[in-house]
PDB file of C-alpha atoms in Angstrom:
ATOM      1  CA  MET A   1      60.606  58.715  44.616  1.00 73.00           C
ATOM      2  CA  GLY A   2      57.720  57.613  42.391  1.00 88.00           C
ATOM      3  CA  LEU A   3      56.498  59.326  39.262  1.00 96.00           C
ATOM      4  CA  LEU A   4      53.195  59.743  41.105  1.00 97.00           C
ATOM      5  CA  ASN A   5      53.048  60.492  44.822  1.00 97.00           C
ATOM      6  CA  ALA A   6      50.080  61.151  47.093  1.00 97.00           C
ATOM      7  CA  VAL A   7      50.744  62.355  50.633  1.00 97.00           C
ATOM      8  CA  ASP A   8      48.110  62.190  53.371  1.00 97.00           C
ATOM      9  CA  LEU A   9      45.076  62.924  51.178  1.00 97.00           C
ATOM     10  CA  TYR A  10      41.779  63.925  52.786  1.00 97.00           C
ATOM     11  CA  ARG A  11      38.552  64.682  50.937  1.00 96.00           C
ATOM     12  CA  PHE A  12      35.251  65.701  52.550  1.00 92.00           C
ATOM     13  CA  TYR A  13      31.845  66.155  50.963  1.00 87.00           C
ATOM     14  CA  HIS A  14      29.003  68.065  52.580  1.00 77.00           C
ATOM     15  CA  SER A  15      25.275  67.662  51.980  1.00 75.00           C
ATOM     16  CA  ASN A  16      23.172  69.853  54.240  1.00 74.00           C
ATOM     17  CA  GLU A  17      24.345  68.920  57.728  1.00 73.00           C
ATOM     18  CA  GLU A  18      25.881  65.595  56.718  1.00 77.00           C
ATOM     19  CA  GLU A  19      29.614  65.180  56.093  1.00 78.00           C
ATOM     20  CA  THR A  20      31.042  62.284  54.069  1.00 81.00           C
ATOM     21  CA  LEU A  21      34.704  61.403  54.576  1.00 88.00           C
ATOM     22  CA  ALA A  22      35.664  60.131  51.119  1.00 92.00           C
ATOM     23  CA  LEU A  23      39.415  59.979  51.783  1.00 96.00           C
ATOM     24  CA  ARG A  24      41.092  59.791  55.182  1.00 95.00           C
ATOM     25  CA  GLY A  25      44.845  60.268  55.053  1.00 96.00           C
ATOM     26  CA  VAL A  26      45.632  58.217  51.938  1.00 97.00           C
ATOM     27  CA  SER A  27      49.305  58.060  50.924  1.00 96.00           C
ATOM     28  CA  LEU A  28      50.820  56.050  48.066  1.00 95.00           C
ATOM     29  CA  GLU A  29      53.399  56.168  45.310  1.00 96.00           C
ATOM     30  CA  VAL A  30      53.685  54.606  41.884  1.00 97.00           C
ATOM     31  CA  LYS A  31      57.103  54.136  40.312  1.00 97.00           C
ATOM     32  CA  ALA A  32      58.124  53.888  36.663  1.00 96.00           C
ATOM     33  CA  GLY A  33      57.365  50.467  35.219  1.00 96.00           C
ATOM     34  CA  GLU A  34      55.006  49.561  38.045  1.00 96.00           C
ATOM     35  CA  ILE A  35      51.321  48.673  38.176  1.00 97.00           C
ATOM     36  CA  VAL A  36      49.575  49.474  41.455  1.00 97.00           C
ATOM     37  CA  ALA A  37      46.027  48.176  41.842  1.00 96.00           C
ATOM     38  CA  VAL A  38      43.633  49.956  44.202  1.00 97.00           C
ATOM     39  CA  MET A  39      40.870  47.652  45.409  1.00 96.00           C
ATOM     40  CA  GLY A  40      37.954  48.077  47.752  1.00 93.00           C
ATOM     41  CA  PRO A  41      34.155  47.904  47.882  1.00 91.00           C
ATOM     42  CA  SER A  42      31.956  50.479  46.168  1.00 88.00           C
ATOM     43  CA  GLY A  43      32.062  53.701  48.158  1.00 88.00           C
ATOM     44  CA  SER A  44      35.541  53.039  49.541  1.00 92.00           C
ATOM     45  CA  GLY A  45      36.995  56.142  47.851  1.00 93.00           C
ATOM     46  CA  LYS A  46      38.661  54.673  44.750  1.00 94.00           C
ATOM     47  CA  SER A  47      37.158  57.076  42.204  1.00 92.00           C
ATOM     48  CA  THR A  48      37.664  60.074  44.492  1.00 94.00           C
ATOM     49  CA  LEU A  49      41.309  59.094  44.879  1.00 96.00           C
ATOM     50  CA  LEU A  50      41.840  58.896  41.119  1.00 96.00           C
ATOM     51  CA  SER A  51      40.176  62.285  40.624  1.00 94.00           C
ATOM     52  CA  CYS A  52      42.538  63.849  43.162  1.00 96.00           C
ATOM     53  CA  LEU A  53      45.570  62.121  41.635  1.00 97.00           C
ATOM     54  CA  ALA A  54      44.649  63.438  38.190  1.00 95.00           C
ATOM     55  CA  GLY A  55      44.095  66.968  39.459  1.00 94.00           C
ATOM     56  CA  LEU A  56      40.428  66.811  38.448  1.00 93.00           C
ATOM     57  CA  ASP A  57      39.426  67.284  42.085  1.00 94.00           C
ATOM     58  CA  GLU A  58      41.204  69.088  44.910  1.00 94.00           C
ATOM     59  CA  PRO A  59      41.814  67.288  48.201  1.00 96.00           C
ATOM     60  CA  ASP A  60      40.895  69.118  51.405  1.00 95.00           C
ATOM     61  CA  GLY A  61      44.180  68.015  52.951  1.00 96.00           C
ATOM     62  CA  GLY A  62      47.456  66.578  51.718  1.00 97.00           C
ATOM     63  CA  TYR A  63      48.899  66.911  48.224  1.00 97.00           C
ATOM     64  CA  VAL A  64      49.763  65.107  44.993  1.00 97.00           C
ATOM     65  CA  GLU A  65      53.031  65.268  43.062  1.00 97.00           C
ATOM     66  CA  VAL A  66      53.287  64.347  39.388  1.00 96.00           C
ATOM     67  CA  MET A  67      56.809  63.903  37.998  1.00 94.00           C
ATOM     68  CA  GLY A  68      58.156  65.880  40.952  1.00 93.00           C
ATOM     69  CA  GLN A  69      55.724  68.764  40.424  1.00 93.00           C
ATOM     70  CA  ARG A  70      53.049  69.495  43.000  1.00 95.00           C
ATOM     71  CA  ILE A  71      49.714  69.490  41.178  1.00 95.00           C
ATOM     72  CA  THR A  72      47.535  70.192  44.204  1.00 96.00           C
ATOM     73  CA  ARG A  73      46.257  73.714  44.876  1.00 94.00           C
ATOM     74  CA  ARG A  74      47.461  75.161  41.614  1.00 95.00           C
ATOM     75  CA  PRO A  75      45.286  77.068  39.117  1.00 94.00           C
ATOM     76  CA  GLU A  76      43.223  74.765  36.910  1.00 93.00           C
ATOM     77  CA  GLU A  77      45.098  75.966  33.821  1.00 92.00           C
ATOM     78  CA  GLU A  78      48.378  74.747  35.323  1.00 93.00           C
ATOM     79  CA  ARG A  79      46.861  71.461  36.507  1.00 94.00           C
ATOM     80  CA  ALA A  80      45.412  70.881  33.046  1.00 92.00           C
ATOM     81  CA  ALA A  81      48.801  71.504  31.430  1.00 91.00           C
ATOM     82  CA  ILE A  82      50.502  68.959  33.706  1.00 92.00           C
ATOM     83  CA  ARG A  83      47.661  66.501  33.202  1.00 92.00           C
ATOM     84  CA  SER A  84      47.713  66.701  29.398  1.00 89.00           C
ATOM     85  CA  ALA A  85      51.516  66.404  29.285  1.00 89.00           C
ATOM     86  CA  GLU A  86      52.069  63.616  31.807  1.00 94.00           C
ATOM     87  CA  ILE A  87      48.847  61.715  32.600  1.00 96.00           C
ATOM     88  CA  GLY A  88      46.659  59.383  30.568  1.00 95.00           C
ATOM     89  CA  ILE A  89      43.199  58.811  32.024  1.00 95.00           C
ATOM     90  CA  LEU A  90      41.044  55.765  31.263  1.00 93.00           C
ATOM     91  CA  LEU A  91      37.558  55.663  32.757  1.00 86.00           C
ATOM     92  CA  GLN A  92      35.036  52.834  32.843  1.00 79.00           C
ATOM     93  CA  SER A  93      33.015  54.757  30.247  1.00 79.00           C
ATOM     94  CA  GLY A  94      32.804  58.252  28.767  1.00 84.00           C
ATOM     95  CA  ASN A  95      36.311  58.295  27.303  1.00 91.00           C
ATOM     96  CA  LEU A  96      35.149  59.376  23.842  1.00 95.00           C
ATOM     97  CA  PHE A  97      33.382  62.452  22.497  1.00 96.00           C
ATOM     98  CA  GLU A  98      30.222  61.206  20.806  1.00 96.00           C
ATOM     99  CA  HIS A  99      30.430  63.645  17.873  1.00 97.00           C
ATOM    100  CA  LEU A 100      33.973  62.568  16.929  1.00 97.00           C
ATOM    101  CA  THR A 101      35.221  59.395  15.271  1.00 97.00           C
ATOM    102  CA  VAL A 102      37.748  57.155  17.031  1.00 97.00           C
ATOM    103  CA  GLU A 103      40.563  58.701  14.999  1.00 96.00           C
ATOM    104  CA  GLU A 104      39.343  62.244  15.707  1.00 96.00           C
ATOM    105  CA  ASN A 105      39.158  61.521  19.447  1.00 96.00           C
ATOM    106  CA  ILE A 106      42.784  60.399  19.441  1.00 95.00           C
ATOM    107  CA  LEU A 107      43.943  63.375  17.375  1.00 94.00           C
ATOM    108  CA  LEU A 108      42.086  65.798  19.660  1.00 93.00           C
ATOM    109  CA  GLN A 109      43.836  64.400  22.736  1.00 93.00           C
ATOM    110  CA  MET A 110      47.188  64.688  20.991  1.00 92.00           C
ATOM    111  CA  SER A 111      46.408  68.263  19.953  1.00 91.00           C
ATOM    112  CA  LEU A 112      45.550  69.298  23.523  1.00 87.00           C
ATOM    113  CA  ALA A 113      48.992  68.076  24.621  1.00 86.00           C
ATOM    114  CA  HIS A 114      50.687  69.596  21.545  1.00 86.00           C
ATOM    115  CA  ARG A 115      51.880  66.139  20.552  1.00 85.00           C
ATOM    116  CA  GLY A 116      50.359  65.498  17.147  1.00 83.00           C
ATOM    117  CA  ASP A 117      51.788  62.255  15.792  1.00 85.00           C
ATOM    118  CA  ARG A 118      49.873  60.305  13.143  1.00 90.00           C
ATOM    119  CA  LYS A 119      52.440  57.507  13.163  1.00 92.00           C
ATOM    120  CA  ARG A 120      51.825  56.958  16.892  1.00 91.00           C
ATOM    121  CA  MET A 121      48.079  57.141  16.331  1.00 93.00           C
ATOM    122  CA  ASN A 122      48.240  54.427  13.666  1.00 95.00           C
ATOM    123  CA  ASP A 123      50.424  52.305  15.942  1.00 94.00           C
ATOM    124  CA  LEU A 124      47.948  52.658  18.811  1.00 93.00           C
ATOM    125  CA  LEU A 125      45.017  51.756  16.579  1.00 95.00           C
ATOM    126  CA  ASN A 126      46.863  48.597  15.573  1.00 95.00           C
ATOM    127  CA  ARG A 127      47.957  47.736  19.141  1.00 93.00           C
ATOM    128  CA  THR A 128      44.424  48.134  20.465  1.00 93.00           C
ATOM    129  CA  GLY A 129      42.976  46.125  17.591  1.00 93.00           C
ATOM    130  CA  ILE A 130      40.562  48.786  16.359  1.00 94.00           C
ATOM    131  CA  SER A 131      42.338  50.101  13.263  1.00 95.00           C
ATOM    132  CA  HIS A 132      39.413  48.901  11.165  1.00 96.00           C
ATOM    133  CA  ARG A 133      37.048  51.033  13.306  1.00 96.00           C
ATOM    134  CA  ARG A 134      39.023  54.274  13.107  1.00 96.00           C
ATOM    135  CA  SER A 135      36.223  56.083  11.241  1.00 97.00           C
ATOM    136  CA  ALA A 136      33.448  54.829  13.514  1.00 97.00           C
ATOM    137  CA  TYR A 137      31.592  57.042  15.970  1.00 97.00           C
ATOM    138  CA  PRO A 138      31.276  55.902  19.617  1.00 95.00           C
ATOM    139  CA  GLU A 139      27.617  54.922  19.212  1.00 96.00           C
ATOM    140  CA  GLU A 140      28.669  52.497  16.456  1.00 97.00           C
ATOM    141  CA  LEU A 141      31.196  50.664  18.665  1.00 95.00           C
ATOM    142  CA  SER A 142      30.629  47.584  20.784  1.00 92.00           C
ATOM    143  CA  GLY A 143      31.446  47.809  24.488  1.00 89.00           C
ATOM    144  CA  GLY A 144      34.793  46.097  23.952  1.00 89.00           C
ATOM    145  CA  GLU A 145      35.691  48.326  21.004  1.00 93.00           C
ATOM    146  CA  ALA A 146      34.811  51.445  23.001  1.00 93.00           C
ATOM    147  CA  ALA A 147      37.023  50.271  25.873  1.00 91.00           C
ATOM    148  CA  ARG A 148      39.960  49.695  23.538  1.00 93.00           C
ATOM    149  CA  ALA A 149      39.373  53.039  21.796  1.00 95.00           C
ATOM    150  CA  GLY A 150      39.422  54.705  25.222  1.00 94.00           C
ATOM    151  CA  MET A 151      42.751  53.008  25.903  1.00 94.00           C
ATOM    152  CA  ALA A 152      44.126  54.391  22.633  1.00 95.00           C
ATOM    153  CA  VAL A 153      43.028  57.904  23.617  1.00 95.00           C
ATOM    154  CA  ALA A 154      44.559  57.565  27.092  1.00 95.00           C
ATOM    155  CA  LEU A 155      47.886  56.429  25.636  1.00 95.00           C
ATOM    156  CA  SER A 156      47.909  58.818  22.676  1.00 94.00           C
ATOM    157  CA  THR A 157      50.235  61.372  24.281  1.00 92.00           C
ATOM    158  CA  ASN A 158      52.728  58.748  25.481  1.00 93.00           C
ATOM    159  CA  PRO A 159      52.012  59.629  29.134  1.00 95.00           C
ATOM    160  CA  SER A 160      54.422  58.988  31.978  1.00 96.00           C
ATOM    161  CA  ILE A 161      51.490  58.006  34.207  1.00 97.00           C
ATOM    162  CA  LEU A 162      48.320  56.083  33.379  1.00 97.00           C
ATOM    163  CA  LEU A 163      45.307  56.275  35.712  1.00 97.00           C
ATOM    164  CA  ALA A 164      42.527  53.779  35.041  1.00 96.00           C
ATOM    165  CA  ASP A 165      39.183  53.591  36.848  1.00 94.00           C
ATOM    166  CA  GLU A 166      37.495  50.183  36.495  1.00 92.00           C
ATOM    167  CA  PRO A 167      38.794  49.783  32.909  1.00 90.00           C
ATOM    168  CA  THR A 168      37.492  46.206  32.602  1.00 87.00           C
ATOM    169  CA  GLY A 169      34.289  46.631  34.587  1.00 84.00           C
ATOM    170  CA  GLU A 170      31.942  46.440  31.598  1.00 80.00           C
ATOM    171  CA  VAL A 171      33.804  44.231  29.117  1.00 85.00           C
ATOM    172  CA  ASP A 172      33.935  40.518  28.359  1.00 86.00           C
ATOM    173  CA  SER A 173      36.835  38.288  29.338  1.00 88.00           C
ATOM    174  CA  GLU A 174      38.455  38.474  25.889  1.00 88.00           C
ATOM    175  CA  THR A 175      38.522  42.281  25.958  1.00 88.00           C
ATOM    176  CA  GLU A 176      39.763  42.228  29.547  1.00 90.00           C
ATOM    177  CA  LYS A 177      42.678  40.038  28.449  1.00 91.00           C
ATOM    178  CA  HIS A 178      43.446  42.448  25.594  1.00 90.00           C
ATOM    179  CA  ILE A 179      43.440  45.439  27.977  1.00 91.00           C
ATOM    180  CA  ILE A 180      45.662  43.587  30.456  1.00 93.00           C
ATOM    181  CA  ASN A 181      48.132  42.838  27.649  1.00 93.00           C
ATOM    182  CA  LEU A 182      48.190  46.544  26.815  1.00 93.00           C
ATOM    183  CA  PHE A 183      48.864  47.395  30.466  1.00 94.00           C
ATOM    184  CA  GLU A 184      51.738  44.912  30.453  1.00 94.00           C
ATOM    185  CA  SER A 185      53.158  46.465  27.281  1.00 93.00           C
ATOM    186  CA  VAL A 186      52.924  49.996  28.692  1.00 94.00           C
ATOM    187  CA  ARG A 187      54.506  48.890  31.964  1.00 94.00           C
ATOM    188  CA  ASN A 188      57.464  47.553  29.979  1.00 94.00           C
ATOM    189  CA  GLU A 189      57.802  51.047  28.474  1.00 93.00           C
ATOM    190  CA  ARG A 190      58.354  52.382  32.038  1.00 94.00           C
ATOM    191  CA  CYS A 191      54.955  53.999  32.424  1.00 96.00           C
ATOM    192  CA  ALA A 192      53.640  54.228  36.015  1.00 97.00           C
ATOM    193  CA  ILE A 193      50.149  52.710  36.157  1.00 97.00           C
ATOM    194  CA  LEU A 194      47.534  53.011  38.881  1.00 97.00           C
ATOM    195  CA  VAL A 195      44.301  51.134  38.325  1.00 97.00           C
ATOM    196  CA  ALA A 196      41.186  51.072  40.495  1.00 96.00           C
ATOM    197  CA  THR A 197      39.484  47.731  39.981  1.00 94.00           C
ATOM    198  CA  HIS A 198      37.214  45.032  41.350  1.00 92.00           C
ATOM    199  CA  SER A 199      38.779  42.481  38.992  1.00 92.00           C
ATOM    200  CA  GLU A 200      40.920  39.877  40.720  1.00 94.00           C
ATOM    201  CA  THR A 201      42.269  38.907  37.306  1.00 93.00           C
ATOM    202  CA  LEU A 202      43.507  42.411  36.547  1.00 94.00           C
ATOM    203  CA  ALA A 203      44.839  42.881  40.097  1.00 94.00           C
ATOM    204  CA  SER A 204      46.871  39.681  39.797  1.00 95.00           C
ATOM    205  CA  TYR A 205      49.112  41.438  37.263  1.00 95.00           C
ATOM    206  CA  ALA A 206      49.876  44.330  39.616  1.00 96.00           C
ATOM    207  CA  ASN A 207      53.187  44.771  41.396  1.00 95.00           C
ATOM    208  CA  ARG A 208      51.310  45.863  44.505  1.00 94.00           C
ATOM    209  CA  ILE A 209      47.718  46.014  45.696  1.00 96.00           C
ATOM    210  CA  VAL A 210      46.466  48.844  47.891  1.00 96.00           C
ATOM    211  CA  HIS A 211      43.203  48.105  49.699  1.00 96.00           C
ATOM    212  CA  LEU A 212      40.827  50.946  50.538  1.00 96.00           C
ATOM    213  CA  ARG A 213      37.945  50.801  52.977  1.00 94.00           C
ATOM    214  CA  ASP A 214      35.926  53.788  54.139  1.00 93.00           C
ATOM    215  CA  GLY A 215      38.469  56.136  52.568  1.00 94.00           C
ATOM    216  CA  MET A 216      41.475  54.641  54.361  1.00 95.00           C
ATOM    217  CA  VAL A 217      44.323  52.387  53.264  1.00 95.00           C
ATOM    218  CA  VAL A 218      43.949  49.071  55.061  1.00 92.00           C
ATOM    219  CA  GLY A 219      46.649  47.142  53.222  1.00 64.00           C
ATOM    220  CA  GLY A 220      49.220  47.438  50.468  1.00 52.00           C
TER     221      GLY A 220
END
């Protein structure tokens, strides 16, 4: 049994009389110490899948289990508690609150999970290579620095599961390599990692690749 399990997920969106089938019976699992890459063209359902896995969105059918706990169709307060305790989330952008410094963003995430740990914060700042930018605000960071700061926030609570949505989509090759090295390090710490990506380079480091097309798994 994986740390993260999705069973037969369906997600529909309605606009007037039109219905969009974003997910059609998607099932997958991610085990401790494993990287699973989800690949597919834009509109294939990757971001919708990650939202359902994180409990940010509710599937119309099927369910998600996190660390053996069903997260689907529970009150938002309970989903948020599981999410903050067990899941780190790294998006392509928007990982940082603009009115907080890098250090304050990390400390806020730790506080929400009741896991304040300045030693871990300092370690993460060093591992991500942005210790010298700890007092900077997001608008003062380069794209690569913002991506690495987002990684530090996502890892700040020492999550059992890391979900990443196109984490290298807007960074240069040097930053992509740095992020991949961090993924490798976290995998060695037995974290379960699921990453949605278009990057063949990033996907080459995965234990498995799951291909999505039109909301369905077509390989993996």
